[in-house]
XYZ file of C-alpha atoms in Angstrom:
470
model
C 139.061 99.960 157.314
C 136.900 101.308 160.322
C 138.770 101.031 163.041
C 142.292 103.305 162.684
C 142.413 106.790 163.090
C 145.718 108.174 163.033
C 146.805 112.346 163.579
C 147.432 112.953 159.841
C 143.649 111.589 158.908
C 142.563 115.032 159.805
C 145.042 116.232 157.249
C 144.581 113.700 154.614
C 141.234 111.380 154.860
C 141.973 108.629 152.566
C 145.317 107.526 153.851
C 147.441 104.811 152.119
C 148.232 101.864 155.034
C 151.774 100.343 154.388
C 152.032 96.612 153.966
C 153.879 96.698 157.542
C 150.838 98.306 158.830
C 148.327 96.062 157.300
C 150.007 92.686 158.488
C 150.465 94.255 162.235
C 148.926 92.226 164.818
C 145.970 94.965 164.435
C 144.883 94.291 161.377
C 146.865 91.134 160.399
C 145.859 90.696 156.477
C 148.563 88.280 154.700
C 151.720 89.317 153.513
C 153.339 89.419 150.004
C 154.957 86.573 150.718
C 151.978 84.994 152.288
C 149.647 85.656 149.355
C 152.455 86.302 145.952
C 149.461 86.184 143.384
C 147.852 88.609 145.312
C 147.759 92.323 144.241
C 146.683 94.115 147.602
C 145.858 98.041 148.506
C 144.852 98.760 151.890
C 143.333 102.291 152.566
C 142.288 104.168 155.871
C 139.298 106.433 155.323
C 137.742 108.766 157.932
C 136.735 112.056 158.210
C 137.145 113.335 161.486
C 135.745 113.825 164.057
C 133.100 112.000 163.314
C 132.107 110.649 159.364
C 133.302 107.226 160.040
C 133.661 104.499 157.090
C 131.231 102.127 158.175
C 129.977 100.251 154.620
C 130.271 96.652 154.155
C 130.098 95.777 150.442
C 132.386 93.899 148.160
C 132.491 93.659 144.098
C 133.831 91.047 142.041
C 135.126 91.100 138.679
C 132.749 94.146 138.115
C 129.822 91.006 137.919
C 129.049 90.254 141.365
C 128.039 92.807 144.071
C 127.951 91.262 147.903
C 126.145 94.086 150.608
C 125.793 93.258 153.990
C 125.875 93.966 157.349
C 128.985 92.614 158.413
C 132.116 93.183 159.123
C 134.930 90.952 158.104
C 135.950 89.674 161.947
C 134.827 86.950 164.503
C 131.863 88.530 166.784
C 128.753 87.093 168.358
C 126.908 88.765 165.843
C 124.107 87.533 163.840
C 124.611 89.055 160.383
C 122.662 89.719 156.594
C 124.073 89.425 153.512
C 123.150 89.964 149.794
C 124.400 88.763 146.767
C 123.387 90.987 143.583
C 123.944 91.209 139.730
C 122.981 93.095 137.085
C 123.622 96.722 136.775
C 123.422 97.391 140.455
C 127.173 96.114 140.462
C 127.872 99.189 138.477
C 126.818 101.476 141.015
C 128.606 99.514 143.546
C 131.604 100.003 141.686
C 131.437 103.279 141.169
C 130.440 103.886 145.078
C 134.297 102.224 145.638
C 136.101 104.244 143.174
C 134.561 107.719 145.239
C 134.850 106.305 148.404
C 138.994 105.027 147.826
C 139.742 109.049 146.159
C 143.150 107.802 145.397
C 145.060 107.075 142.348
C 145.083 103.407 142.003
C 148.360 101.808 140.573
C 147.538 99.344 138.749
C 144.367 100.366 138.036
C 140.890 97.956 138.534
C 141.158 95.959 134.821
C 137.317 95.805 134.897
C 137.353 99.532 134.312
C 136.189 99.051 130.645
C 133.707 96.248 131.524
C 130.769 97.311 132.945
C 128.299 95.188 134.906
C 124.958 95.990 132.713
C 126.941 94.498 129.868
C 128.210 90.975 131.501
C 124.464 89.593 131.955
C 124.111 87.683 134.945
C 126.738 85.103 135.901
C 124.950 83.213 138.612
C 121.344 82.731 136.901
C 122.824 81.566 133.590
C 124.717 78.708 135.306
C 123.157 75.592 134.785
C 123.668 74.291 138.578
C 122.127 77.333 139.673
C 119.142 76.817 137.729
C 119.084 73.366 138.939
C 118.741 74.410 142.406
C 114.591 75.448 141.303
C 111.904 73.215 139.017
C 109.926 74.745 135.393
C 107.737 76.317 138.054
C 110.168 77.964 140.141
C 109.895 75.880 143.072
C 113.101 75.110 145.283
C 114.778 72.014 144.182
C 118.256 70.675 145.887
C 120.344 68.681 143.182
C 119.813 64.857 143.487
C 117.756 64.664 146.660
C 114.661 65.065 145.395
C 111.796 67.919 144.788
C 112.682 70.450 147.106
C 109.871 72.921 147.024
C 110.332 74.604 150.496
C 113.215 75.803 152.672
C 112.033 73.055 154.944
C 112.542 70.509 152.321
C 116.247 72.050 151.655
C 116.597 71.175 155.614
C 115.030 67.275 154.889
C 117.552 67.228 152.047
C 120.413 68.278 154.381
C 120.338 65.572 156.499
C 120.735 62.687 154.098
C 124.205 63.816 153.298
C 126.728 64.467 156.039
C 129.811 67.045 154.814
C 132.154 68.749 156.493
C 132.116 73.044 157.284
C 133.762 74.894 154.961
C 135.779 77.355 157.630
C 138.921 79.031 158.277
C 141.576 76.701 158.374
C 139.688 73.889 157.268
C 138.319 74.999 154.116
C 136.103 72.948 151.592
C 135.414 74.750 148.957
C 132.180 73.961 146.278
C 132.291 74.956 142.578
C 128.277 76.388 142.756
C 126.155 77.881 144.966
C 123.827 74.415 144.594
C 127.007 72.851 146.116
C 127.132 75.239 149.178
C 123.140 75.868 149.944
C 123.507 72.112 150.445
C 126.524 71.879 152.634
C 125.670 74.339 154.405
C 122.097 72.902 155.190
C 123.872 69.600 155.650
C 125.992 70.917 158.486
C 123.079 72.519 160.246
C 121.335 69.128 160.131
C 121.259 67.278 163.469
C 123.172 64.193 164.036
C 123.768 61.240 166.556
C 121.298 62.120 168.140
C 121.768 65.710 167.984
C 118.283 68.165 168.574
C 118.269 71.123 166.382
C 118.639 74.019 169.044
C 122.082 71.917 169.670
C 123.245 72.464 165.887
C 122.299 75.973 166.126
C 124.030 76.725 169.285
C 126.880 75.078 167.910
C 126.936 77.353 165.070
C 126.141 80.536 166.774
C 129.058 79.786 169.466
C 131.294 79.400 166.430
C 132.699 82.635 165.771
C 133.432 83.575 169.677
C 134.584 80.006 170.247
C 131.925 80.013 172.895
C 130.078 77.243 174.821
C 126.685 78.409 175.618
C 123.802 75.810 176.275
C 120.615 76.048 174.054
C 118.169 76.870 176.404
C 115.060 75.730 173.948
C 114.631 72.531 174.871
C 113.309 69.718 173.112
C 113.289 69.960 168.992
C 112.021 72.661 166.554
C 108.818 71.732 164.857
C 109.113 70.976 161.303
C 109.771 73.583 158.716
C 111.442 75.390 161.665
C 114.962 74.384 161.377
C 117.577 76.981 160.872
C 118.196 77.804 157.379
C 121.026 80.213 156.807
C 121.310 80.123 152.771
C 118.301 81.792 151.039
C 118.803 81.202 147.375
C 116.092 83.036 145.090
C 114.860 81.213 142.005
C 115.870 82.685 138.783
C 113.740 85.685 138.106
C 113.564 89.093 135.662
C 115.352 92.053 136.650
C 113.575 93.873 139.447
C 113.445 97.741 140.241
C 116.739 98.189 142.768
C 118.534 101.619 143.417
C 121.626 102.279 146.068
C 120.297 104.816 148.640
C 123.872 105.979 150.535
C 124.927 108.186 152.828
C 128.441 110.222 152.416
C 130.876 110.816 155.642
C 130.130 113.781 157.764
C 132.618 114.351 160.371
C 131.439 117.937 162.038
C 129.916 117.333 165.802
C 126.435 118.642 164.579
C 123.534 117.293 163.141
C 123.671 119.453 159.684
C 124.326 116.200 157.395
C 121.235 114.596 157.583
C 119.577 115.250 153.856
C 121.072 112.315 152.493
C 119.741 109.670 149.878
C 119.608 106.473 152.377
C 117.597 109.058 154.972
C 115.222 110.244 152.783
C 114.682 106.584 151.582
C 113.453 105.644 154.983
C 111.420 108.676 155.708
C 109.528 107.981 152.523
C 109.294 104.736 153.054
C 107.842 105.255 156.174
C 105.929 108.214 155.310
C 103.910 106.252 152.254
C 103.627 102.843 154.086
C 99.664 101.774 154.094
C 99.942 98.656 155.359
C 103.031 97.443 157.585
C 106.597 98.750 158.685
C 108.919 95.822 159.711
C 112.755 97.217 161.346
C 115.945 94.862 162.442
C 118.742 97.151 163.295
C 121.004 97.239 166.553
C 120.196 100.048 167.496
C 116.683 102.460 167.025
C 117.136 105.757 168.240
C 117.155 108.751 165.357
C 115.407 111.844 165.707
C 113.545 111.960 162.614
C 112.701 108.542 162.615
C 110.822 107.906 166.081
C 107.853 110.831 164.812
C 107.468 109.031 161.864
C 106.875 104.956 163.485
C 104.025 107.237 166.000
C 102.725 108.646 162.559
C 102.430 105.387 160.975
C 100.819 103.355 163.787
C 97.961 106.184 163.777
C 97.247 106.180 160.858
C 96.204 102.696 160.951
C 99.548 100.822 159.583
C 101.282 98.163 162.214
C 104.931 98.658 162.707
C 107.168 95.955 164.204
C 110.686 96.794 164.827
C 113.508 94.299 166.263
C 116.687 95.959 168.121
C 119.346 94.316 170.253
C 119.172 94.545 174.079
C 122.152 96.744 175.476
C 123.896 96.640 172.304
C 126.445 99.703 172.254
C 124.137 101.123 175.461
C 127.277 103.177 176.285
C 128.012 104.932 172.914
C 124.085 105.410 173.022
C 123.955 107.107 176.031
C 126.565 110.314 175.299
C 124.590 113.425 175.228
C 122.506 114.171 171.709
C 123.336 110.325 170.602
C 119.226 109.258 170.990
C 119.605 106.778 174.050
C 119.492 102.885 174.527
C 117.316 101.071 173.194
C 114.980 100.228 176.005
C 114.635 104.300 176.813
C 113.926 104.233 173.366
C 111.118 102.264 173.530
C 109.879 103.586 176.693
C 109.501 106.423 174.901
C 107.596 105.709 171.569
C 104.917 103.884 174.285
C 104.353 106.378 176.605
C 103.830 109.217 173.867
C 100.796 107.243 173.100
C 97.876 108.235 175.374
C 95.052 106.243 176.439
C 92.616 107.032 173.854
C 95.077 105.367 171.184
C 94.843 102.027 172.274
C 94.477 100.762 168.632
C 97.724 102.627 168.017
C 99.355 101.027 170.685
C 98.344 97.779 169.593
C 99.826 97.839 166.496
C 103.565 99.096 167.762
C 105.384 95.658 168.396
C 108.889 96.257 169.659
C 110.732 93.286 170.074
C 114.138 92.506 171.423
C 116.309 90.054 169.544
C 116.460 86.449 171.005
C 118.985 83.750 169.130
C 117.766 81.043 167.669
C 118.959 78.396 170.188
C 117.555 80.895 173.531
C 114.750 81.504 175.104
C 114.767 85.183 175.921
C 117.382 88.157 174.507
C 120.660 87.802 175.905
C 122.498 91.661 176.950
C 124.835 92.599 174.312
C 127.509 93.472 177.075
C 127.886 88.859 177.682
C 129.149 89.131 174.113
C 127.226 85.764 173.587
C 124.155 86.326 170.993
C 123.754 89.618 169.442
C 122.087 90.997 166.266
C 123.787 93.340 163.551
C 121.010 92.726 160.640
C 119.924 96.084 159.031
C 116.701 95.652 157.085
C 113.547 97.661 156.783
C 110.606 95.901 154.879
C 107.782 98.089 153.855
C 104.077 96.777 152.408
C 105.847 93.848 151.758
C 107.398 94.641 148.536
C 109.581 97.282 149.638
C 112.983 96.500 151.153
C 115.408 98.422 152.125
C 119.258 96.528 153.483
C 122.572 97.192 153.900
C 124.606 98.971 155.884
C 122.857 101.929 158.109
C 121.713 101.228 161.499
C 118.480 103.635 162.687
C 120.652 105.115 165.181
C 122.161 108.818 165.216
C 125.634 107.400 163.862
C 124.146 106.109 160.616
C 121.919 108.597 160.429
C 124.435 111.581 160.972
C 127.598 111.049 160.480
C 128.863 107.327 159.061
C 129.393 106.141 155.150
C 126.704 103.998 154.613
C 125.713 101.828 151.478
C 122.536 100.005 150.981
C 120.390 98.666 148.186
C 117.120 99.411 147.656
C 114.426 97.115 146.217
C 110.448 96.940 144.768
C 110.077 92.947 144.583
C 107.530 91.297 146.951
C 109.029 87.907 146.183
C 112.186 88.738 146.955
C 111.570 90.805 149.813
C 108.931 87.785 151.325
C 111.965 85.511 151.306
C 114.160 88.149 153.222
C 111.302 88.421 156.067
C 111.170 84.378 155.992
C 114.709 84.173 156.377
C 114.744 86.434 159.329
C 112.276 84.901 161.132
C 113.536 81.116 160.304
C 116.993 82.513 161.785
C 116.181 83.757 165.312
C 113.637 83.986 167.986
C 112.896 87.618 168.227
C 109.251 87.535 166.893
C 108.106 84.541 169.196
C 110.169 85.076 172.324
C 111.569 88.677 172.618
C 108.229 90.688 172.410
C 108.345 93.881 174.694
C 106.011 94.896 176.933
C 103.824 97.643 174.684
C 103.083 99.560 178.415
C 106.855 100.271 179.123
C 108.907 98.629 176.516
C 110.769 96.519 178.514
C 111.536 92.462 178.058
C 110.070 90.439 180.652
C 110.426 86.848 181.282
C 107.111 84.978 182.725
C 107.782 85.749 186.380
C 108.101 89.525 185.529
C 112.118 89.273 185.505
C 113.744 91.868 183.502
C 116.912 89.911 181.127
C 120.499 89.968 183.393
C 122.093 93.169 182.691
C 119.442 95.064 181.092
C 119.172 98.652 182.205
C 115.668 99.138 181.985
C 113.870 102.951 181.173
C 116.133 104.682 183.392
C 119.641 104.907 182.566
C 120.695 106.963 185.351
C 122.225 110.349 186.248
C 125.543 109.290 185.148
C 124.640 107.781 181.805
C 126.616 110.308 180.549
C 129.915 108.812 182.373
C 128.775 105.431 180.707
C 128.330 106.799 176.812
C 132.394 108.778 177.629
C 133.758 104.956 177.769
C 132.015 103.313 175.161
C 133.056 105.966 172.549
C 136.697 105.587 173.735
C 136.209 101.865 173.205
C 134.910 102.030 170.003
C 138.052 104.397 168.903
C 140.054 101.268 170.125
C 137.751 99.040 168.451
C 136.847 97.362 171.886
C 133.133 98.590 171.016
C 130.571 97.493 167.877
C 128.635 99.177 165.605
């Protein structure tokens, strides 16, 4: 739990939370009585001042391994997740046991069952293997050959079932069963366009009524497909590259596994470099992006506009995003021109909007972490590409060689959101434009001012409150 911090967590990180605590109206998980088959431990881990929890991950019976980049609350954020088996769950598990320290009472009863010996529940089902054809094209149960995600959309639409949400659930018994419900529910109806259904859903979690401001319909095969199911495949190279806590107010804890992924990553790329992350603004990182695009590889990164701007802007924290950017195009001089053309810096626009919307409306934002490399390389999770991930917070992220599966990652992204057609920076100064030269309401632009500093003092108090994101 990432958001309480308490006097005796510089005593004692890993502190027990009391079932008072944990049904409080600041935390507000169920009750005994609420939930009597329900065996529940609730811990508070932080290492102060600084080494903040901050992984997302969840394992199941010791079979199924979920990593993402949310967090379990209602935000405005556009989100990644993962679903995993095989022995990866292993290392997921074992990643919990460290990270809880304490004695647990009772203890986990898939102790003595591993993951690498359970096979893999998901591809042996036979609904789940129904989902593709012999050739490993995409098929949706009884509505035909469904060799495309824009042929799971087609198939969406000739059904019409309700949202499985909170306080309304409907619950399927497969994962066939929910790619198509969920497709089904983005579908248009009555006369319905498709940048209407995905406003709809994107206002969902804020209870928010913004307009689509695409108008018309989306072309087909561009419909927005949340659920990317991957057909059933042979076990492909995958490693966890973390990063422990570190809580001192210095910069010492940087040699970590999930950093020196990236760096190498970046560092051997030949071909391409494609970022999403929040924020983009760590040290070691920015050299590397001007090392790649001179050396002949392009490098496309996708950030959210003003998101966490204040926390960014305390002293030795890397800056906002748009400074950020600034930055990487103005190191290049005139004579590297073809560098400059291949650094695309893009600013996240929603899938129902025409241009980014500023982080501080609370309205569309972006909290996917994901860094593709040569296509086959991928890299998701947890860690931003900000100082906080880079420094200080537990992170957990998988790492994986598999062009297939890493191709349908980078189609999912861009089926999801507008950022590669409609947020594209200026690659002079960095900044978002619209077509009559207007920079996007609230954006702060290179310049953050004299008293940025004043600005990055109240976001970190808000994100102690957990007013803030990250």
């Amino acid at each position: 739990h990432e958001k309480l911090l308490t006097w005796p967590k510089v005593l004692d990180n890993h502190q027990t939370v009391s079932e008072e605590e944990y049904t409080g109206k600041n935390i507000r998980l169920p009750s005994t009585k609420e939930a009597p088959n329900l065996d529940m431990q609730v811990l508070n881990y932080h290492r102060p001042m600084l080494g903040t929890f901050h992984s997302k991950f969840m394992v199941v019976d010791r079979k199924i391994g979920i990593v993402s980049s949310n967090n379990i609350q209602d935000n405005s954020n556009m989100e990644m997740m993962c679903h995993v088996e095989g022995p990866i769950v292993d290392s997921l598990y074992d990643t919990f046991l460290i990270s809880w320290h304490n004695e647990l009472d009772p203890p986990l009863p898939s102790r003595n069952s591993p993951a690498a010996q359970g096979g893999l529940p998901t591809f042996e089902q036979a609904s789940f293997q129904g989902l593709f054809d012999p050739n490993g094209n995409l098929n949706v149960p009884e509505y035909g050959n469904s060799r495309s995600l824009q042929e799971v959309a087609e198939a969406g639409k000739r059904t019409e079932l309700p949202l499985h949400a909170p306080g309304d659930p409907h619950y399927d018994v497969d994962i066939a069963g929910e790619v198509t419900r969920m497709q089904s529910v983005m579908s248009p109806r009555d006369g319905e366009t498709g940048p209407a259904v995905a406003a709809r859903h994107l206002n969902r979690g804020r209870h928010l009524d913004l307009k689509p401001t695409i108008e018309g319909n989306y072309a087909p095969g561009e419909e927005m497909t949340p659920y990317i199911p991957h057909r059933v495949h042979d076990l492909v190279p995958m490693a966890l590259v973390n990063r422990k806590p570190y809580g001192a107010t210095n910069h010492n804890g940087v040699f970590m596994p999930q950093n020196e992924a990236w760096l190498s990553a970046v560092r051997n790329a030949t071909t391409s470099v494609f970022i999403q992350t929040p924020d983009l603004n760590a040290a070691p990182l920015l050299p590397e992006l001007l090392a790649a695009v001179r050396r002949g590889v392009d490098v496309t990164y996708y950030v959210c506009l003003g998101y966490n701007d204040a926390g960014e802007l305390l002293p030795f924290q890397g800056g906002h995003n748009e400074g950020v950017a600034n930055k990487l195009y103005t190191s290049l001089t005139a004579e590297e021109s073809a560098a400059r053309s291949r650094l695309h810096i893009h600013y996240y626009t929603a899938k129902d909007q025409v241009a980014p919307i500023h982080d501080s409306f609370k309205q569309r934002s972006c909290h996917v972490k994901l860094m593709i490399v040569d296509s086959h390389l991928g890299i998701m999770g947890n860690g931003n590409q900000d100082t906080q991930s880079w420094y200080h917070s537990q992170e957990v992220n998988i790492m994986i060689d598999s062009a297939e599966i890493v191709t349908k990652w980078r189609e999912g992204i861009e089926r999801n959101q507008n950022t590669g057609k409609l947020g594209r920076s200026s690659n002079e100064d960095g900044i978002w434009r619209d077509a009559q030269g207007n920079q996007a309401k609230g954006a702060i632009g290179v310049d953050a001012g004299k008293f940025s500093w004043a600005k990055g003092v109240v976001g970190a108090v808000q994100r102690v409150r957990g007013a803030g994101g990250f």
